[in-house]
Short mmCIF file of C-alpha atoms and ligand atoms in Angstrom, two decimals:
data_model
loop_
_atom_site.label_atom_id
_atom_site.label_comp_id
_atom_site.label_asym_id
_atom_site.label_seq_id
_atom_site.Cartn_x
_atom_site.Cartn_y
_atom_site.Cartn_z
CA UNK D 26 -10.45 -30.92 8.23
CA UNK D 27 -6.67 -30.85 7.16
CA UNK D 28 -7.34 -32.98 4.14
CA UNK D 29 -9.59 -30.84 2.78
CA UNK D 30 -7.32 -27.44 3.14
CA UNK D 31 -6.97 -26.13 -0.55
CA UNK D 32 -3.53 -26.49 -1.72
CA UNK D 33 -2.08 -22.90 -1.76
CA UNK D 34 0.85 -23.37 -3.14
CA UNK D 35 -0.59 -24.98 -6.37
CA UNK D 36 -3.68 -22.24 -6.24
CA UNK D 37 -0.58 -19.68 -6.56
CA UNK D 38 1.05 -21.49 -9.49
CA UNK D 39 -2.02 -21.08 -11.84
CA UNK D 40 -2.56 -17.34 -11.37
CA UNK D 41 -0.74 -14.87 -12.94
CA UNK D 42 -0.42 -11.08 -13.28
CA UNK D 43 0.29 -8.26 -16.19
CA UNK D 44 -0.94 -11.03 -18.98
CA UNK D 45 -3.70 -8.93 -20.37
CA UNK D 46 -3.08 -6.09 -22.82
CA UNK D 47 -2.34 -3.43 -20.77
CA UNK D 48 -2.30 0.24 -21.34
CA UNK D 49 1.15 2.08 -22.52
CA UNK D 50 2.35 4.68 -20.07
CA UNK D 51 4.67 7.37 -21.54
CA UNK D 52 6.24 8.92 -18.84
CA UNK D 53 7.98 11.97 -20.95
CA UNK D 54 4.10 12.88 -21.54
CA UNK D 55 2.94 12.86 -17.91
CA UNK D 56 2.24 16.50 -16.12
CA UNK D 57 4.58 18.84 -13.95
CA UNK D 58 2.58 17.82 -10.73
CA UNK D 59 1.29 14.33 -9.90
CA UNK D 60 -2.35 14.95 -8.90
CA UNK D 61 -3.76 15.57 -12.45
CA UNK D 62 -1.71 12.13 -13.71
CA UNK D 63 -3.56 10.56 -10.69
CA UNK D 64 -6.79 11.86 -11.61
CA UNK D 65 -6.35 10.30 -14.79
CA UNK D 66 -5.62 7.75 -13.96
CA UNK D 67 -8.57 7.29 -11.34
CA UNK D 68 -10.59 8.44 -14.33
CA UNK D 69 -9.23 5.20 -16.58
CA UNK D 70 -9.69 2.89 -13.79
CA UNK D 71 -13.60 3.41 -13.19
CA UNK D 72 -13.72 3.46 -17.68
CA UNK D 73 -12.27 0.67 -17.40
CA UNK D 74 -14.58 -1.25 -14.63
CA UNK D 75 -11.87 -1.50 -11.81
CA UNK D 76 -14.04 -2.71 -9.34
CA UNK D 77 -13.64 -0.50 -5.99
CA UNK D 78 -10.65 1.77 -7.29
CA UNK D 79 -11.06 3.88 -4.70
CA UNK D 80 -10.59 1.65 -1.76
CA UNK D 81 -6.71 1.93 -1.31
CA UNK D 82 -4.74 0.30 1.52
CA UNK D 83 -3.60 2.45 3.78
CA UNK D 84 -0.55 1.92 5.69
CA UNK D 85 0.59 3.81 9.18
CA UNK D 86 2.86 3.22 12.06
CA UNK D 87 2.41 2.32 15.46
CA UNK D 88 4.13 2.92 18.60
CA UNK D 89 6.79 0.82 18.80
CA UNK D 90 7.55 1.65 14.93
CA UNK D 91 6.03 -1.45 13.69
CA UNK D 92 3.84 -1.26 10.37
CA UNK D 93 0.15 -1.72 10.22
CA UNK D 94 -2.33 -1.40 6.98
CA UNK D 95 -5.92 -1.51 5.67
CA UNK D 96 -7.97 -0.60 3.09
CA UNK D 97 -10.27 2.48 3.52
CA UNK D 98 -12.26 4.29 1.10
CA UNK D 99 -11.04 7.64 -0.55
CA UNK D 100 -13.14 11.09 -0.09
CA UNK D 101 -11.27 13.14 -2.54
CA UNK D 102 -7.78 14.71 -3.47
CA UNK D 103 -6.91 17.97 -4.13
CA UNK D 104 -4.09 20.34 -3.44
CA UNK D 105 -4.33 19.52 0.25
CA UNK D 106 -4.21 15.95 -0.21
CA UNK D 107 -5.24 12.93 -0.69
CA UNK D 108 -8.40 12.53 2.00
CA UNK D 109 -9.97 9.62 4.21
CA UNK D 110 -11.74 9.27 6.55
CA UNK D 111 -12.36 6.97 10.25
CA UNK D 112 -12.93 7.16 14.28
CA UNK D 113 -10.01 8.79 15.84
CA UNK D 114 -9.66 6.39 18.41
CA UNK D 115 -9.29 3.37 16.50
CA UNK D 116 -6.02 1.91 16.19
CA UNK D 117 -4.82 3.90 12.69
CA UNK D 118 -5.94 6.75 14.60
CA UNK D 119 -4.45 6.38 17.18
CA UNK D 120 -1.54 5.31 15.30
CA UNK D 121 -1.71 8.96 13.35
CA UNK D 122 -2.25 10.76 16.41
CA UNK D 123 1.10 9.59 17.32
CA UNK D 124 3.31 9.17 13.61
CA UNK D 125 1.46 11.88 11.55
CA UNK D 126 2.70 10.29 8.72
CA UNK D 127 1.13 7.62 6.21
CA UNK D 128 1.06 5.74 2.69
CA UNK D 129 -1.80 5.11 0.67
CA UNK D 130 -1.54 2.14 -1.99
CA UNK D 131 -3.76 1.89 -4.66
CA UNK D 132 -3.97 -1.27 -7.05
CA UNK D 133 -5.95 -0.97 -10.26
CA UNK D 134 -5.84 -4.67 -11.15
CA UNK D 135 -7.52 -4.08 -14.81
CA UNK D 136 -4.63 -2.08 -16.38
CA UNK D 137 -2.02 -3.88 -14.33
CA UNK D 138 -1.62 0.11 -12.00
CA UNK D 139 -0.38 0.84 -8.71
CA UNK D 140 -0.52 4.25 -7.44
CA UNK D 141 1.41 4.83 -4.08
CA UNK D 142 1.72 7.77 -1.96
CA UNK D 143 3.24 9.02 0.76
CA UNK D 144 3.91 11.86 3.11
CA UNK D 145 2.03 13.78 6.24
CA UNK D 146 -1.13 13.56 7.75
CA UNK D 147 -3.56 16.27 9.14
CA UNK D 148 -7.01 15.94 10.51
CA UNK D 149 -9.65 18.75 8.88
CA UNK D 150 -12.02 20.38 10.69
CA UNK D 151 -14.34 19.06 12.52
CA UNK D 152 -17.22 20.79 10.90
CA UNK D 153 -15.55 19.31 7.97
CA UNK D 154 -15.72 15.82 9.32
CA UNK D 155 -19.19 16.03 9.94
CA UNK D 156 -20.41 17.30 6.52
CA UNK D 157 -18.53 15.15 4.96
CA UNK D 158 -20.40 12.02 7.13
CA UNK D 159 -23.84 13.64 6.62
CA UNK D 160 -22.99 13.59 2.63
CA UNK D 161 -22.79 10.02 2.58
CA UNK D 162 -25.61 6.80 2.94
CA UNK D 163 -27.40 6.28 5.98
CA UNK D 164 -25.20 2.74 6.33
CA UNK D 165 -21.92 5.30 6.55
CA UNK D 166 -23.49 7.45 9.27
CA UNK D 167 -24.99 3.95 11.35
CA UNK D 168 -21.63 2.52 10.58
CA UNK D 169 -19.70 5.21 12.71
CA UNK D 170 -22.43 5.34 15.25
CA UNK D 171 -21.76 2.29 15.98
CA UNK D 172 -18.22 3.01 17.17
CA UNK D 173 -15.97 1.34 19.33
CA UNK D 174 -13.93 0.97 16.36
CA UNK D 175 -10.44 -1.92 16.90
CA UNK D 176 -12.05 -2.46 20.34
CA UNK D 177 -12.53 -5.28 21.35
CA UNK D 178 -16.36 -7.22 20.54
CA UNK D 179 -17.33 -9.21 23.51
CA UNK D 180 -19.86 -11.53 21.08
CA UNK D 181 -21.91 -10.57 17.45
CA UNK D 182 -25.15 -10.29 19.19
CA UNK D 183 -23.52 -7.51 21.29
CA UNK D 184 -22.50 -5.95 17.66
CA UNK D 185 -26.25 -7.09 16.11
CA UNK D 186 -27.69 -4.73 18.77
CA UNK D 187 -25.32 -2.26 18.62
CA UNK D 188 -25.94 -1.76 14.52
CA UNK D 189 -29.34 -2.15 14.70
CA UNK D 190 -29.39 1.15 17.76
CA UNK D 191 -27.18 2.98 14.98
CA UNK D 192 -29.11 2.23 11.51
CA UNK D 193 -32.26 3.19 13.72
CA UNK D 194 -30.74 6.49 14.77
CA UNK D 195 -28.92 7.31 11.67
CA UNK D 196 -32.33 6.76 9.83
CA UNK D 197 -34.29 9.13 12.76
CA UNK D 198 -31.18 11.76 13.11
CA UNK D 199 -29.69 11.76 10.36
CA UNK D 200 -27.43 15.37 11.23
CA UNK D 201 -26.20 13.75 14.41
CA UNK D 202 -22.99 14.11 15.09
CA UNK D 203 -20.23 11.37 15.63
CA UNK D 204 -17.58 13.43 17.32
CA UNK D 205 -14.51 10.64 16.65
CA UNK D 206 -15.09 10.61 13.32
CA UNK D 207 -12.44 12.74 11.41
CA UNK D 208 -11.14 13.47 8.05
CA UNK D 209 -7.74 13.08 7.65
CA UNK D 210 -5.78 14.76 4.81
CA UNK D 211 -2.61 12.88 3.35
CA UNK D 212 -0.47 15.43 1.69
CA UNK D 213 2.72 13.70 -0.28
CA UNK D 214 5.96 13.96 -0.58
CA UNK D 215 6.16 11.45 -2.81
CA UNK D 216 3.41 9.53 -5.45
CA UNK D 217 4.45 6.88 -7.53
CA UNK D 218 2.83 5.53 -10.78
CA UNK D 219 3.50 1.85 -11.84
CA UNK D 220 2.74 0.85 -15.10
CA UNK D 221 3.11 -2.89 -15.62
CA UNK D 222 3.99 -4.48 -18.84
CA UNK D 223 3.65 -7.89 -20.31
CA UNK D 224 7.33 -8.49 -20.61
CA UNK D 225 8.16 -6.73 -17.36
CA UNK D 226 9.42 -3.84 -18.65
CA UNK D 227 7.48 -1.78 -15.91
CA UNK D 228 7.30 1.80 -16.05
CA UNK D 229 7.86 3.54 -12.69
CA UNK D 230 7.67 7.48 -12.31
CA UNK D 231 7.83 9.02 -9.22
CA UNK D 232 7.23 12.57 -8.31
CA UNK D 233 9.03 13.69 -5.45
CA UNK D 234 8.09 17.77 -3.75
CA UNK D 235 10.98 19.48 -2.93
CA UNK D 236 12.17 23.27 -3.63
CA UNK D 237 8.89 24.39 -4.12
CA UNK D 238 8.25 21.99 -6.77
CA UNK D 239 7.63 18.51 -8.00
CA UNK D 240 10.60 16.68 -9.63
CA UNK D 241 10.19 13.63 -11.89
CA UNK D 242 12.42 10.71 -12.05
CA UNK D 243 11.84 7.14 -13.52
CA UNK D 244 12.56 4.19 -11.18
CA UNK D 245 14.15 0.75 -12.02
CA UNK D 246 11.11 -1.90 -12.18
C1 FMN T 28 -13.60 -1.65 0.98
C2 FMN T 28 -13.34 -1.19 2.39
C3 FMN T 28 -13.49 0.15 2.69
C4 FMN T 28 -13.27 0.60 4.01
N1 FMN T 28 -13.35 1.94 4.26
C5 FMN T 28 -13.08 2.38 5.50
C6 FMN T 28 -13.05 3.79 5.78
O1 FMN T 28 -13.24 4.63 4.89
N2 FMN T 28 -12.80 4.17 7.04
C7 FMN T 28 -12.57 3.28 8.05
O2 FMN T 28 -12.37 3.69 9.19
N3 FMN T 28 -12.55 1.95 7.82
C8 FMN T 28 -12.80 1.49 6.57
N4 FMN T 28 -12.77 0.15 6.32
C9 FMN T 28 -12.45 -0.78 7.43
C10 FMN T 28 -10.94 -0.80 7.65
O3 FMN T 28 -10.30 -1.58 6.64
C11 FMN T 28 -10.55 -1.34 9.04
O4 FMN T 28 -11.10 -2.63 9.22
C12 FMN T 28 -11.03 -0.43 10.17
O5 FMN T 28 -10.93 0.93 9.82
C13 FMN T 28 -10.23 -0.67 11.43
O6 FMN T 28 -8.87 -0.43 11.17
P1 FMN T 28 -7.81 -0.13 12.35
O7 FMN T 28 -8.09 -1.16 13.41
O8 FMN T 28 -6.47 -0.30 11.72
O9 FMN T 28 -8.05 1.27 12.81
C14 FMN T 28 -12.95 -0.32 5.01
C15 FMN T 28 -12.79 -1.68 4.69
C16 FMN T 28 -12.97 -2.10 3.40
C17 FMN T 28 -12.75 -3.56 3.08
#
């Protein structure tokens, strides 16, 4: 089996990043508050077939103040934040039940941009929750009837059954409720835009919130 392991290192040695023309990113013309630039941004990305740009990693902290991140899919931003959503009782929730406070990382591979943001986490309503489930496919809804989610599966066939209980429901009901699952707003202190360049002169700009307002700075690369 060994022999036949791919050889990572020399699979790294023939890719390469920021060696497609890339956009310019001037930060002097760039707006007082970050959520229009990021909207722009998002805008580009999907123009320019990003595949997935809204499926950002997001990153949280547990107990013992060790790290944790994955990627989940983003519902929206507006001025209360940047919002996802999951089951409160799986392990990020857990983990923001107990460190309210997160960073979501987005990578927009196609114009060499990373978005990253940072700063407190609230859950919404959960009327809000619920609408927001009911908005979406019937494979969202059977997905978080399913539950259980970071538990863990005792075999697939035990998951199989469970998913195929759920899509059934989901397609029969599909206003039922799924009481863990919750919206969670993200509301920065910080989001920084990364432009990369071809001769790594990256442009960073951060926005940071303080005194009522946003303040700009540019970041060494
Ligand atoms: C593209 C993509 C989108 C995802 N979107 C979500 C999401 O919106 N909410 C969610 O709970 N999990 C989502 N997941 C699954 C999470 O990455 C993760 O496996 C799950 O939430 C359990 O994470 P946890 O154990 O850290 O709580 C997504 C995964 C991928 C690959």
């Amino acid at each position: 089996m060994e022999a036949d392991a791919p050889d990572l290192d020399a699979l790294l040695r023939t890719l390469r990043v920021w060696d497609t023309d890339l956009p310019d990113f001037d930060p002097d013309r760039t707006p007082q508050d970050p959520l229009p630039l990021f909207t722009q941004w998002f805008a580009e990305a999907v123009a320019a077939g990003q595949r997935e740009p809204h499926a950002p990693a997001l990153a949280t902290t547990d107990a013992d103040g060790h790290a944790d991140v994955r990627v989940v899919m983003l519902h929206g931003a507006d001025e209360r934040g940047w919002h996802f959503a999951s089951h409160a009782g799986s392990a990020k929730g857990r983990q923001l039940a107990g460190t309210p406070y997160a960073a979501l990382g987005f990578y927009w591979s196609v114009q060499g941009r990373q978005v990253r943001v940072r700063g407190t986490v609230t859950t919404g309503a959960a009327e809000a929750a619920q609408a927001d489930l009911h908005a979406r496919s019937t494979g969202a809804l059977a997905s978080a009837l399913v539950g259980h989610q970071s538990e863990v599966l005792a075999s697939q066939d035990e998951l199989a059954r469970a998913s195929a209980a759920a899509w059934e429901r989901a397609q029969r009901e599909p206003e039922t409720v799924v009481a863990s699952w919750t919206v969670y707003a993200l509301r920065p202190d910080e989001v920084e835009f990364f432009q990369g360049d071809a001769r790594r002169r990256h442009v960073r700009l951060r926005y940071r919130r303080g005194d009522g307002h946003w303040h700009k700075e540019l970041l060494w690369p």
